[in-house]
Amino acid sequence: MLIAIGCFIVFALGIVCYPLAFRMDDNMMSILLFSAGILLNCLAFFIPWQITGHSRK
């Protein structure tokens, strides 16, 4: 249950990065923030997938 809450928080942080990226004036910072959102969302799905053991071995 604690893992699910942690992954939900990471996913929510990733979602928050997208609108912030479009409000940035600096193009490089916008790209970095958008990439951080993608990375956080991928991480939110990757962590439980690895913990439950559904990865190919």
mmCIF file of N, CA and C in Angstrom, residues 37-55:
data_model
loop_
_atom_site.group_PDB
_atom_site.id
_atom_site.type_symbol
_atom_site.label_atom_id
_atom_site.label_comp_id
_atom_site.label_asym_id
_atom_site.label_seq_id
_atom_site.Cartn_x
_atom_site.Cartn_y
_atom_site.Cartn_z
ATOM 1 N N GLY A 37 9.068 15.370 -16.504
ATOM 2 C CA GLY A 37 7.710 14.841 -16.354
ATOM 3 C C GLY A 37 7.568 13.471 -16.979
ATOM 4 N N ILE A 38 8.146 13.296 -18.150
ATOM 5 C CA ILE A 38 8.098 11.983 -18.811
ATOM 6 C C ILE A 38 8.852 10.951 -17.979
ATOM 7 N N LEU A 39 10.018 11.326 -17.480
ATOM 8 C CA LEU A 39 10.820 10.410 -16.669
ATOM 9 C C LEU A 39 10.096 10.014 -15.383
ATOM 10 N N LEU A 40 9.469 10.969 -14.721
ATOM 11 C CA LEU A 40 8.745 10.662 -13.486
ATOM 12 C C LEU A 40 7.554 9.749 -13.745
ATOM 13 N N ASN A 41 6.843 9.985 -14.841
ATOM 14 C CA ASN A 41 5.706 9.123 -15.151
ATOM 15 C C ASN A 41 6.157 7.711 -15.502
ATOM 16 N N CYS A 42 7.258 7.587 -16.218
ATOM 17 C CA CYS A 42 7.793 6.251 -16.516
ATOM 18 C C CYS A 42 8.238 5.555 -15.238
ATOM 19 N N LEU A 43 8.857 6.304 -14.358
ATOM 20 C CA LEU A 43 9.328 5.742 -13.099
ATOM 21 C C LEU A 43 8.171 5.274 -12.225
ATOM 22 N N ALA A 44 7.067 6.001 -12.251
ATOM 23 C CA ALA A 44 5.905 5.625 -11.444
ATOM 24 C C ALA A 44 5.321 4.288 -11.883
ATOM 25 N N PHE A 45 5.451 3.936 -13.148
ATOM 26 C CA PHE A 45 4.971 2.635 -13.614
ATOM 27 C C PHE A 45 6.050 1.560 -13.521
ATOM 28 N N PHE A 46 7.311 1.948 -13.600
ATOM 29 C CA PHE A 46 8.406 0.987 -13.616
ATOM 30 C C PHE A 46 8.680 0.397 -12.231
ATOM 31 N N ILE A 47 8.571 1.211 -11.177
ATOM 32 C CA ILE A 47 8.877 0.747 -9.821
ATOM 33 C C ILE A 47 7.987 -0.419 -9.392
ATOM 34 N N PRO A 48 6.658 -0.305 -9.454
ATOM 35 C CA PRO A 48 5.848 -1.462 -9.023
ATOM 36 C C PRO A 48 6.005 -2.665 -9.947
ATOM 37 N N TRP A 49 6.278 -2.418 -11.215
ATOM 38 C CA TRP A 49 6.470 -3.508 -12.169
ATOM 39 C C TRP A 49 7.695 -4.326 -11.786
ATOM 40 N N GLN A 50 8.744 -3.668 -11.331
ATOM 41 C CA GLN A 50 9.952 -4.366 -10.903
ATOM 42 C C GLN A 50 9.772 -5.041 -9.547
ATOM 43 N N ILE A 51 9.056 -4.402 -8.645
ATOM 44 C CA ILE A 51 8.877 -4.958 -7.304
ATOM 45 C C ILE A 51 8.011 -6.213 -7.335
ATOM 46 N N THR A 52 6.987 -6.213 -8.170
ATOM 47 C CA THR A 52 6.114 -7.386 -8.223
ATOM 48 C C THR A 52 6.740 -8.531 -9.002
ATOM 49 N N GLY A 53 7.859 -8.297 -9.674
ATOM 50 C CA GLY A 53 8.582 -9.372 -10.328
ATOM 51 C C GLY A 53 8.070 -9.750 -11.695
ATOM 52 N N HIS A 54 7.415 -8.838 -12.391
ATOM 53 C CA HIS A 54 6.906 -9.143 -13.719
ATOM 54 C C HIS A 54 7.914 -8.841 -14.821
ATOM 55 N N SER A 55 9.139 -8.538 -14.442
ATOM 56 C CA SER A 55 10.154 -8.278 -15.462
ATOM 57 C C SER A 55 10.667 -9.603 -16.012
#
